[in-house]
Amino acid sequence: MFLSQRAKAIKPSPTLAIDAKAKALKAQGIDVIGFGVGEPDFDTPQNIKDAGIKAIEMGFTKYCPVGGTDDLKDAIIEKLKQDNGLSYERGEIIVSCGAKHSLYNIAMTVLEKGNEVIIPAPYWVSYPDIVALADAKPVIVNTSEKNGFKMTAEEFRKAITPETKAVIINSPSNPTGSLYSRKELEGIAEAAVEKKILIISDDIYEKLVYEGFKFISIASISKEVKDLTIVVNGVSKAYAMTGWRIGYAAGAKEIVTAMTNIQSQSTSNPTSIAMKASTEALVGPQDAVASMVKEFDRRRVYMVDRLNKIKGITCMRPNGAFYAFPNVTGLLGKNFNGKLIETSSDMATLLLDEVKVALVPGSAFGAEGFLRLSYATSMEKIKEGIDRVEKAVGMLK
Ligand code: PMP
Ligand code: GLU
């Protein structure tokens, strides 16, 4: 009876909900294969853990500057310069409690009722809800599998209205793993510059790119584009640090200052210890990243090849992130022991109930007819999980 309209309208994150369900089944002793949540199965590298331990031992356990410590901001500035060719000052960087928090702060800072935000679908589950939490309207642009699930400049232009305030670009993408080329980004950036639309560039999967493809941050296209872009990134995916909760944003000082003010009235600084560990992640040796990427690549090739061998399933080979996004429309409309499987959600429920494989239905990402499987889990589990999917699909009539 006390709930606000805002609270009533919000859906819990489906990816986190599926993970919670899979973990609850595991706790009951049920052998579940988890392809649900997008979280590296690797442990945080030792040098990073040591930096966190040292921070505790040295008493680095007090309040810090709201927008992040200077040493972490400097490490982020250096990273953006080295990896992306982008130059920022400390006042243009804010560290938050995960990239999700960075995105939330951006939404609270720039959006209000009446604003529209263009989001290409398939999209990461939290984008529309974060936009809605800021009372703005998500405008979903459906992309096509034929086009690698990437929004074209033309599709973007068609969705723009006088109310459009921002667009979210996520390359490599969660859930499709698609990577935008420089040329594709240039087309989108040109329209954004022309119409003065803020670009929110979620670069969190930038390190997870395969087959020699090159990640380009849209902000690096030109000074004009950089001025209109707020870059979001973090340590969760590249450094296997999901639980440490450190993400960051880089952009115009005016926006970053306002985000910092909002953060000062909500969470205050991100955890001091996690900031020390994240500084080490960015400035320390990077070989752990390379070896994780190599292993993700091996699993990617195996999982996608196996999925393509299952009758009724086709799967594009993703260039980045750690998700396979197979098309399962060939299976919808069939029966499993007399039960009709009509949607991707029915399919995901069936796989969890019958063969104990947790994965996320495409509908959670605004793409009916698909499933998302995370391959951030061991090769052994991938083999077993795909065997089970194959078995369940073989029983469909
Ligand atoms: N953006 C995308 C596309 C993601 O998949 C995730 C994963 N949780 C995030 C942002 C947020 O990551 P985190 O809050 O762990 O930094
Ligand atoms: N981004 C990951 C996923 O999509 C983690 C879960 C979440 O934050 O929603 O599975």
CSV table of C-alpha atoms and ligand atoms in Angstrom, one decimal:
chain,number,residue,atom,x,y,z
A,1,MET,CA,0.0,0.0,0.0
A,2,PHE,CA,3.0,2.3,0.4
A,3,LEU,CA,4.6,1.6,-3.0
A,4,SER,CA,5.3,4.4,-5.4
A,5,GLN,CA,4.2,4.1,-9.1
A,6,ARG,CA,7.9,3.9,-9.9
A,7,ALA,CA,8.4,0.9,-7.6
A,8,LYS,CA,5.3,-0.8,-9.0
A,9,ALA,CA,6.4,-0.4,-12.6
A,10,ILE,CA,9.9,-1.8,-12.1
A,11,LYS,CA,10.7,-5.4,-13.0
A,12,PRO,CA,13.5,-7.2,-11.2
A,13,SER,CA,16.6,-7.9,-13.3
A,14,PRO,CA,15.7,-11.2,-15.1
A,15,THR,CA,19.3,-12.3,-15.5
A,16,LEU,CA,19.9,-11.9,-11.7
A,17,ALA,CA,16.6,-13.7,-11.0
A,18,ILE,CA,17.5,-16.7,-13.2
A,19,ASP,CA,20.9,-16.9,-11.5
A,20,ALA,CA,19.2,-16.8,-8.1
A,21,LYS,CA,16.9,-19.6,-9.1
A,22,ALA,CA,19.8,-21.7,-10.5
A,23,LYS,CA,21.8,-21.1,-7.3
A,24,ALA,CA,18.8,-22.1,-5.1
A,25,LEU,CA,18.4,-25.4,-7.0
A,26,LYS,CA,22.1,-26.1,-6.6
A,27,ALA,CA,21.8,-25.4,-2.9
A,28,GLN,CA,19.2,-28.2,-2.8
A,29,GLY,CA,21.8,-30.5,-4.3
A,30,ILE,CA,20.3,-30.4,-7.8
A,31,ASP,CA,22.9,-30.6,-10.6
A,32,VAL,CA,22.1,-27.4,-12.5
A,33,ILE,CA,24.2,-26.2,-15.4
A,34,GLY,CA,24.3,-22.4,-15.2
A,35,PHE,CA,24.4,-20.6,-18.6
A,36,GLY,CA,22.2,-17.8,-17.1
A,37,VAL,CA,24.2,-15.0,-15.6
A,38,GLY,CA,27.0,-13.2,-17.4
A,39,GLU,CA,29.8,-13.5,-14.9
A,40,PRO,CA,33.3,-14.8,-15.5
A,41,ASP,CA,33.9,-18.2,-13.7
A,42,PHE,CA,37.5,-17.3,-13.1
A,43,ASP,CA,38.8,-16.1,-9.8
A,44,THR,CA,39.9,-12.4,-9.5
A,45,PRO,CA,43.7,-12.4,-10.3
A,46,GLN,CA,45.9,-12.7,-7.3
A,47,ASN,CA,47.7,-9.4,-7.7
A,48,ILE,CA,44.3,-7.7,-7.6
A,49,LYS,CA,43.2,-9.6,-4.5
A,50,ASP,CA,46.5,-8.8,-2.8
A,51,ALA,CA,45.9,-5.1,-3.4
A,52,GLY,CA,42.5,-5.4,-1.7
A,53,ILE,CA,44.1,-7.2,1.2
A,54,LYS,CA,46.8,-4.7,1.5
A,55,ALA,CA,44.2,-1.9,1.5
A,56,ILE,CA,42.5,-3.4,4.5
A,57,GLU,CA,45.8,-4.1,6.4
A,58,MET,CA,46.9,-0.5,5.8
A,59,GLY,CA,43.7,0.8,7.2
A,60,PHE,CA,42.4,2.2,3.9
A,61,THR,CA,38.9,1.7,5.2
A,62,LYS,CA,37.5,5.1,5.6
A,63,TYR,CA,35.4,7.5,3.5
A,64,CYS,CA,37.0,8.6,0.3
A,65,PRO,CA,36.3,11.3,-2.3
A,66,VAL,CA,32.7,10.7,-3.5
A,67,GLY,CA,33.6,10.3,-7.2
A,68,GLY,CA,36.6,8.0,-6.6
A,69,THR,CA,40.2,8.2,-5.4
A,70,ASP,CA,42.7,10.2,-7.4
A,71,ASP,CA,44.9,7.1,-7.9
A,72,LEU,CA,42.0,5.2,-9.4
A,73,LYS,CA,40.9,8.2,-11.5
A,74,ASP,CA,44.4,8.5,-12.8
A,75,ALA,CA,44.6,4.8,-13.7
A,76,ILE,CA,41.3,5.2,-15.6
A,77,ILE,CA,42.6,8.3,-17.4
A,78,GLU,CA,45.7,6.4,-18.4
A,79,LYS,CA,43.6,3.4,-19.5
A,80,LEU,CA,41.3,5.5,-21.7
A,81,LYS,CA,44.3,7.2,-23.2
A,82,GLN,CA,46.3,3.9,-23.9
A,83,ASP,CA,43.4,1.7,-25.0
A,84,ASN,CA,41.0,4.1,-26.6
A,85,GLY,CA,43.0,7.2,-27.5
A,86,LEU,CA,40.7,9.3,-25.3
A,87,SER,CA,42.0,12.2,-23.1
A,88,TYR,CA,40.1,13.1,-19.9
A,89,GLU,CA,40.9,15.1,-16.7
A,90,ARG,CA,40.0,13.9,-13.2
A,91,GLY,CA,36.9,16.2,-13.2
A,92,GLU,CA,35.6,14.2,-16.2
A,93,ILE,CA,35.7,10.8,-14.5
A,94,ILE,CA,33.4,9.3,-11.8
A,95,VAL,CA,33.8,6.0,-10.2
A,96,SER,CA,30.6,4.2,-9.0
A,97,CYS,CA,29.5,0.9,-7.5
A,98,GLY,CA,29.6,-1.1,-10.8
A,99,ALA,CA,28.9,0.0,-14.4
A,100,LYS,CA,25.2,-0.6,-13.6
A,101,HIS,CA,25.4,2.1,-11.0
A,102,SER,CA,27.2,4.4,-13.5
A,103,LEU,CA,24.4,4.0,-15.9
A,104,TYR,CA,21.8,4.6,-13.2
A,105,ASN,CA,23.6,7.8,-12.2
A,106,ILE,CA,23.7,9.0,-15.8
A,107,ALA,CA,20.0,8.4,-16.1
A,108,MET,CA,19.2,10.3,-12.9
A,109,THR,CA,21.5,13.1,-14.1
A,110,VAL,CA,20.3,13.7,-17.6
A,111,LEU,CA,16.8,12.3,-18.0
A,112,GLU,CA,13.4,13.5,-17.0
A,113,LYS,CA,9.7,13.0,-17.9
A,114,GLY,CA,9.1,13.5,-21.6
A,115,ASN,CA,12.6,12.5,-22.7
A,116,GLU,CA,13.1,9.5,-25.0
A,117,VAL,CA,16.2,7.2,-25.0
A,118,ILE,CA,16.9,5.1,-28.1
A,119,ILE,CA,17.9,1.5,-27.2
A,120,PRO,CA,18.7,-1.0,-30.0
A,121,ALA,CA,17.2,-4.4,-29.4
A,122,PRO,CA,18.3,-7.0,-28.4
A,123,TYR,CA,19.4,-4.9,-25.4
A,124,TRP,CA,20.9,-5.6,-22.0
A,125,VAL,CA,18.0,-6.2,-19.6
A,126,SER,CA,18.6,-3.2,-17.4
A,127,TYR,CA,18.7,-0.4,-20.0
A,128,PRO,CA,14.9,0.1,-20.4
A,129,ASP,CA,14.2,-0.2,-16.6
A,130,ILE,CA,17.0,2.3,-15.7
A,131,VAL,CA,15.6,4.7,-18.2
A,132,ALA,CA,12.1,4.2,-16.8
A,133,LEU,CA,13.3,4.7,-13.3
A,134,ALA,CA,14.4,8.2,-14.3
A,135,ASP,CA,10.8,8.8,-15.6
A,136,ALA,CA,11.9,8.8,-19.3
A,137,LYS,CA,10.7,6.6,-22.1
A,138,PRO,CA,12.8,3.8,-23.7
A,139,VAL,CA,12.4,3.8,-27.4
A,140,ILE,CA,13.3,0.3,-28.7
A,141,VAL,CA,14.8,0.0,-32.2
A,142,ASN,CA,14.5,-3.6,-33.4
A,143,THR,CA,17.6,-4.7,-35.3
A,144,SER,CA,17.9,-7.7,-37.5
A,145,GLU,CA,19.9,-10.9,-37.2
A,146,LYS,CA,20.8,-10.5,-40.8
A,147,ASN,CA,22.6,-7.3,-39.9
A,148,GLY,CA,24.4,-8.9,-37.0
A,149,PHE,CA,21.9,-7.4,-34.6
A,150,LYS,CA,23.4,-3.9,-35.1
A,151,MET,CA,21.4,-0.7,-35.4
A,152,THR,CA,22.0,1.0,-38.7
A,153,ALA,CA,22.4,4.8,-38.9
A,154,GLU,CA,19.2,4.8,-40.9
A,155,GLU,CA,17.2,2.8,-38.3
A,156,PHE,CA,18.6,5.2,-35.7
A,157,ARG,CA,17.5,8.3,-37.7
A,158,LYS,CA,14.0,6.9,-38.1
A,159,ALA,CA,13.6,6.6,-34.3
A,160,ILE,CA,14.7,10.1,-33.5
A,161,THR,CA,12.0,12.6,-32.4
A,162,PRO,CA,12.2,16.1,-30.9
A,163,GLU,CA,12.0,14.3,-27.5
A,164,THR,CA,15.1,12.1,-28.1
A,165,LYS,CA,17.7,12.9,-25.5
A,166,ALA,CA,20.1,10.0,-25.6
A,167,VAL,CA,21.0,6.7,-27.3
A,168,ILE,CA,22.7,3.7,-25.7
A,169,ILE,CA,25.4,1.9,-27.7
A,170,ASN,CA,26.7,-1.4,-26.3
A,171,SER,CA,29.6,-2.9,-28.3
A,172,PRO,CA,30.5,-5.8,-27.9
A,173,SER,CA,26.8,-6.4,-27.1
A,174,ASN,CA,25.1,-8.2,-24.3
A,175,PRO,CA,23.3,-10.4,-25.3
A,176,THR,CA,24.4,-10.9,-28.9
A,177,GLY,CA,28.2,-10.5,-28.7
A,178,SER,CA,28.0,-8.2,-31.8
A,179,LEU,CA,30.7,-5.7,-32.3
A,180,TYR,CA,30.2,-2.4,-34.2
A,181,SER,CA,32.8,-1.4,-36.8
A,182,ARG,CA,34.2,2.1,-37.0
A,183,LYS,CA,32.2,2.7,-40.1
A,184,GLU,CA,28.9,1.6,-38.4
A,185,LEU,CA,29.7,3.8,-35.4
A,186,GLU,CA,30.5,6.8,-37.7
A,187,GLY,CA,27.0,6.6,-39.2
A,188,ILE,CA,25.3,6.6,-35.9
A,189,ALA,CA,27.7,9.3,-34.5
A,190,GLU,CA,27.0,11.6,-37.5
A,191,ALA,CA,23.2,11.5,-36.8
A,192,ALA,CA,23.8,12.0,-33.1
A,193,VAL,CA,26.0,15.1,-33.7
A,194,GLU,CA,23.5,16.5,-36.2
A,195,LYS,CA,20.5,16.1,-33.8
A,196,LYS,CA,22.5,16.8,-30.6
A,197,ILE,CA,21.8,13.5,-28.9
A,198,LEU,CA,23.8,12.3,-26.0
A,199,ILE,CA,25.6,9.0,-26.7
A,200,ILE,CA,25.9,6.6,-23.7
A,201,SER,CA,28.5,4.1,-24.8
A,202,ASP,CA,28.6,1.0,-22.6
A,203,ASP,CA,32.1,-0.4,-23.3
A,204,ILE,CA,32.1,-2.9,-20.5
A,205,TYR,CA,33.0,-5.9,-22.8
A,206,GLU,CA,35.7,-4.1,-24.7
A,207,LYS,CA,38.5,-6.5,-23.7
A,208,LEU,CA,36.5,-9.6,-24.7
A,209,VAL,CA,36.9,-9.5,-28.5
A,210,TYR,CA,37.8,-12.5,-30.7
A,211,GLU,CA,39.2,-13.4,-34.1
A,212,GLY,CA,41.4,-10.3,-34.4
A,213,PHE,CA,38.4,-8.0,-34.4
A,214,LYS,CA,39.1,-4.5,-33.0
A,215,PHE,CA,37.0,-2.7,-30.5
A,216,ILE,CA,36.3,0.9,-31.2
A,217,SER,CA,34.8,3.2,-28.7
A,218,ILE,CA,32.3,5.6,-30.4
A,219,ALA,CA,33.8,8.5,-28.4
A,220,SER,CA,37.1,8.1,-30.2
A,221,ILE,CA,35.6,8.9,-33.6
A,222,SER,CA,36.2,12.7,-33.3
A,223,LYS,CA,36.4,15.5,-30.7
A,224,GLU,CA,32.8,16.5,-31.6
A,225,VAL,CA,31.6,12.9,-30.9
A,226,LYS,CA,33.6,12.7,-27.7
A,227,ASP,CA,32.0,15.9,-26.4
A,228,LEU,CA,28.6,14.3,-26.9
A,229,THR,CA,29.5,10.9,-25.4
A,230,ILE,CA,29.6,9.5,-21.9
A,231,VAL,CA,31.7,6.4,-21.8
A,232,VAL,CA,30.8,3.7,-19.3
A,233,ASN,CA,33.2,0.9,-18.4
A,234,GLY,CA,34.2,-1.2,-15.4
A,235,VAL,CA,36.3,-4.0,-14.0
A,236,SER,CA,33.6,-6.7,-13.6
A,237,LYS,CA,34.0,-8.5,-16.9
A,238,ALA,CA,37.6,-8.0,-18.0
A,239,TYR,CA,39.2,-8.7,-14.5
A,240,ALA,CA,36.6,-11.2,-13.1
A,241,MET,CA,35.6,-8.7,-10.4
A,242,THR,CA,31.8,-8.7,-10.5
A,243,GLY,CA,31.5,-8.8,-6.7
A,244,TRP,CA,33.9,-5.9,-6.1
A,245,ARG,CA,31.3,-3.5,-7.6
A,246,ILE,CA,33.5,-0.9,-9.4
A,247,GLY,CA,32.4,0.8,-12.6
A,248,TYR,CA,33.2,4.2,-14.0
A,249,ALA,CA,32.0,6.9,-16.5
A,250,ALA,CA,33.9,9.5,-18.4
A,251,GLY,CA,32.4,12.5,-20.1
A,252,ALA,CA,31.6,16.2,-20.0
A,253,LYS,CA,32.6,17.8,-16.7
A,254,GLU,CA,29.1,19.3,-16.3
A,255,ILE,CA,27.5,15.9,-16.4
A,256,VAL,CA,30.1,14.2,-14.3
A,257,THR,CA,29.9,16.9,-11.6
A,258,ALA,CA,26.1,16.5,-11.4
A,259,MET,CA,26.5,12.7,-11.3
A,260,THR,CA,28.9,13.1,-8.4
A,261,ASN,CA,26.5,15.3,-6.6
A,262,ILE,CA,23.8,12.7,-7.0
A,263,GLN,CA,26.2,10.0,-5.8
A,264,SER,CA,27.1,12.1,-2.8
A,265,GLN,CA,23.4,12.0,-1.7
A,266,SER,CA,23.0,8.3,-2.4
A,267,THR,CA,25.9,5.9,-2.0
A,268,SER,CA,28.8,8.2,-1.2
A,269,ASN,CA,32.1,6.8,-2.4
A,270,PRO,CA,32.4,3.3,-3.9
A,271,THR,CA,34.1,0.9,-1.5
A,272,SER,CA,37.6,2.1,-0.6
A,273,ILE,CA,39.1,-1.4,-0.7
A,274,ALA,CA,37.5,-2.3,-4.1
A,275,MET,CA,39.0,1.0,-5.5
A,276,LYS,CA,42.5,0.0,-4.4
A,277,ALA,CA,42.0,-3.4,-6.0
A,278,SER,CA,40.6,-1.8,-9.2
A,279,THR,CA,43.6,0.5,-9.5
A,280,GLU,CA,45.9,-2.5,-9.4
A,281,ALA,CA,43.6,-4.2,-12.0
A,282,LEU,CA,44.1,-1.3,-14.4
A,283,VAL,CA,47.8,-0.5,-13.8
A,284,GLY,CA,49.1,-4.0,-12.9
A,285,PRO,CA,50.1,-6.8,-15.3
A,286,GLN,CA,47.4,-7.6,-17.9
A,287,ASP,CA,48.4,-11.2,-18.8
A,288,ALA,CA,45.5,-12.6,-16.8
A,289,VAL,CA,43.1,-10.8,-19.1
A,290,ALA,CA,44.7,-12.3,-22.2
A,291,SER,CA,44.5,-15.8,-20.8
A,292,MET,CA,40.9,-15.4,-19.8
A,293,VAL,CA,40.1,-14.1,-23.3
A,294,LYS,CA,41.9,-17.1,-24.9
A,295,GLU,CA,39.8,-19.5,-22.8
A,296,PHE,CA,36.5,-17.7,-23.5
A,297,ASP,CA,37.4,-17.9,-27.2
A,298,ARG,CA,37.8,-21.7,-27.1
A,299,ARG,CA,34.5,-22.1,-25.3
A,300,ARG,CA,32.8,-19.7,-27.8
A,301,VAL,CA,33.8,-21.7,-30.8
A,302,TYR,CA,32.8,-25.0,-29.1
A,303,MET,CA,29.4,-23.8,-27.9
A,304,VAL,CA,28.4,-22.1,-31.1
A,305,ASP,CA,29.4,-25.1,-33.2
A,306,ARG,CA,27.5,-27.5,-31.0
A,307,LEU,CA,24.4,-25.3,-31.0
A,308,ASN,CA,24.5,-25.1,-34.8
A,309,LYS,CA,24.5,-28.9,-35.0
A,310,ILE,CA,21.2,-29.1,-33.1
A,311,LYS,CA,18.2,-29.4,-35.5
A,312,GLY,CA,16.0,-26.3,-35.3
A,313,ILE,CA,18.7,-24.1,-33.8
A,314,THR,CA,20.9,-21.6,-35.7
A,315,CYS,CA,23.5,-19.5,-34.0
A,316,MET,CA,25.5,-16.5,-35.3
A,317,ARG,CA,29.2,-16.6,-34.2
A,318,PRO,CA,29.6,-13.7,-31.8
A,319,ASN,CA,32.7,-11.4,-32.1
A,320,GLY,CA,32.8,-10.3,-28.5
A,321,ALA,CA,31.5,-10.6,-24.9
A,322,PHE,CA,30.8,-14.1,-23.6
A,323,TYR,CA,27.3,-14.9,-24.8
A,324,ALA,CA,25.8,-17.1,-27.6
A,325,PHE,CA,22.5,-15.9,-28.8
A,326,PRO,CA,20.9,-18.8,-30.8
A,327,ASN,CA,17.7,-18.4,-32.9
A,328,VAL,CA,15.3,-21.1,-31.7
A,329,THR,CA,12.2,-20.1,-33.8
A,330,GLY,CA,12.5,-23.5,-35.5
A,331,LEU,CA,11.6,-25.1,-32.2
A,332,LEU,CA,8.7,-22.9,-31.1
A,333,GLY,CA,5.2,-24.4,-31.7
A,334,LYS,CA,6.4,-27.9,-30.8
A,335,ASN,CA,5.4,-30.1,-27.9
A,336,PHE,CA,7.4,-31.6,-25.0
A,337,ASN,CA,5.4,-34.5,-23.5
A,338,GLY,CA,2.2,-32.9,-24.7
A,339,LYS,CA,3.2,-29.4,-23.4
A,340,LEU,CA,3.2,-26.7,-26.1
A,341,ILE,CA,6.4,-24.6,-26.3
A,342,GLU,CA,5.3,-21.3,-27.7
A,343,THR,CA,7.9,-18.8,-26.6
A,344,SER,CA,11.5,-18.4,-25.7
A,345,SER,CA,10.4,-18.1,-22.1
A,346,ASP,CA,8.5,-21.5,-22.3
A,347,MET,CA,11.7,-23.0,-23.8
A,348,ALA,CA,13.9,-21.6,-21.0
A,349,THR,CA,11.5,-22.9,-18.4
A,350,LEU,CA,11.4,-26.3,-20.1
A,351,LEU,CA,15.2,-26.5,-20.1
A,352,LEU,CA,15.5,-25.6,-16.5
A,353,ASP,CA,12.7,-27.9,-15.3
A,354,GLU,CA,13.4,-30.9,-17.5
A,355,VAL,CA,17.2,-31.0,-18.0
A,356,LYS,CA,18.4,-28.5,-15.3
A,357,VAL,CA,20.0,-26.0,-17.7
A,358,ALA,CA,19.6,-22.4,-16.7
A,359,LEU,CA,19.6,-19.8,-19.5
A,360,VAL,CA,17.9,-16.6,-20.4
A,361,PRO,CA,15.0,-16.2,-22.8
A,362,GLY,CA,15.4,-13.8,-25.6
A,363,SER,CA,12.3,-12.0,-24.6
A,364,ALA,CA,14.2,-10.6,-21.6
A,365,PHE,CA,16.4,-8.7,-24.1
A,366,GLY,CA,13.5,-7.6,-26.3
A,367,ALA,CA,14.1,-10.4,-28.8
A,368,GLU,CA,11.5,-13.2,-28.9
A,369,GLY,CA,12.6,-16.4,-30.6
A,370,PHE,CA,16.2,-16.4,-29.1
A,371,LEU,CA,18.0,-17.8,-26.1
A,372,ARG,CA,21.0,-16.4,-24.4
A,373,LEU,CA,23.7,-18.8,-23.1
A,374,SER,CA,26.7,-17.5,-21.2
A,375,TYR,CA,29.9,-19.4,-21.9
A,376,ALA,CA,31.6,-17.8,-18.9
A,377,THR,CA,31.7,-21.3,-17.4
A,378,SER,CA,34.0,-24.3,-17.6
A,379,MET,CA,34.3,-26.3,-20.9
A,380,GLU,CA,33.2,-29.4,-19.0
A,381,LYS,CA,30.0,-27.7,-17.9
A,382,ILE,CA,29.4,-26.4,-21.5
A,383,LYS,CA,29.8,-29.9,-22.9
A,384,GLU,CA,27.4,-31.3,-20.3
A,385,GLY,CA,24.9,-28.4,-20.7
A,386,ILE,CA,24.8,-28.6,-24.5
A,387,ASP,CA,24.3,-32.4,-24.3
A,388,ARG,CA,21.3,-31.8,-22.1
A,389,VAL,CA,19.9,-29.1,-24.4
A,390,GLU,CA,20.4,-31.4,-27.4
A,391,LYS,CA,18.6,-34.2,-25.5
A,392,ALA,CA,15.6,-32.0,-24.6
A,393,VAL,CA,15.3,-30.6,-28.1
A,394,GLY,CA,15.4,-34.2,-29.5
A,395,MET,CA,12.3,-34.9,-27.4
A,396,LEU,CA,10.3,-32.1,-28.9
A,397,LYS,CA,7.5,-33.2,-31.3
B,1,PMP,N1,26.5,-3.3,-19.0
B,1,PMP,C1,26.3,-4.5,-19.5
B,1,PMP,C2,26.1,-4.6,-21.0
B,1,PMP,C3,26.4,-5.6,-18.7
B,1,PMP,O1,26.2,-6.8,-19.3
B,1,PMP,C4,26.7,-5.5,-17.4
B,1,PMP,C5,26.7,-6.8,-16.6
B,1,PMP,N2,26.2,-6.8,-15.4
B,1,PMP,C6,26.8,-4.2,-16.9
B,1,PMP,C7,26.7,-3.1,-17.7
B,1,PMP,C8,27.0,-3.9,-15.4
B,1,PMP,O2,28.2,-4.5,-14.9
B,1,PMP,P1,28.7,-4.1,-13.4
B,1,PMP,O3,27.6,-3.4,-12.7
B,1,PMP,O4,29.0,-5.4,-12.8
B,1,PMP,O5,29.9,-3.3,-13.6
B,2,GLU,N1,25.2,-8.3,-16.9
B,2,GLU,C1,25.2,-9.7,-16.5
B,2,GLU,C2,24.1,-10.4,-17.3
B,2,GLU,O1,23.5,-9.8,-18.1
B,2,GLU,C3,25.0,-9.7,-15.0
B,2,GLU,C4,23.6,-9.7,-14.4
B,2,GLU,C5,23.1,-8.3,-14.4
B,2,GLU,O2,23.7,-7.5,-13.9
B,2,GLU,O3,21.9,-8.2,-14.8
B,2,GLU,O4,23.9,-11.5,-17.0
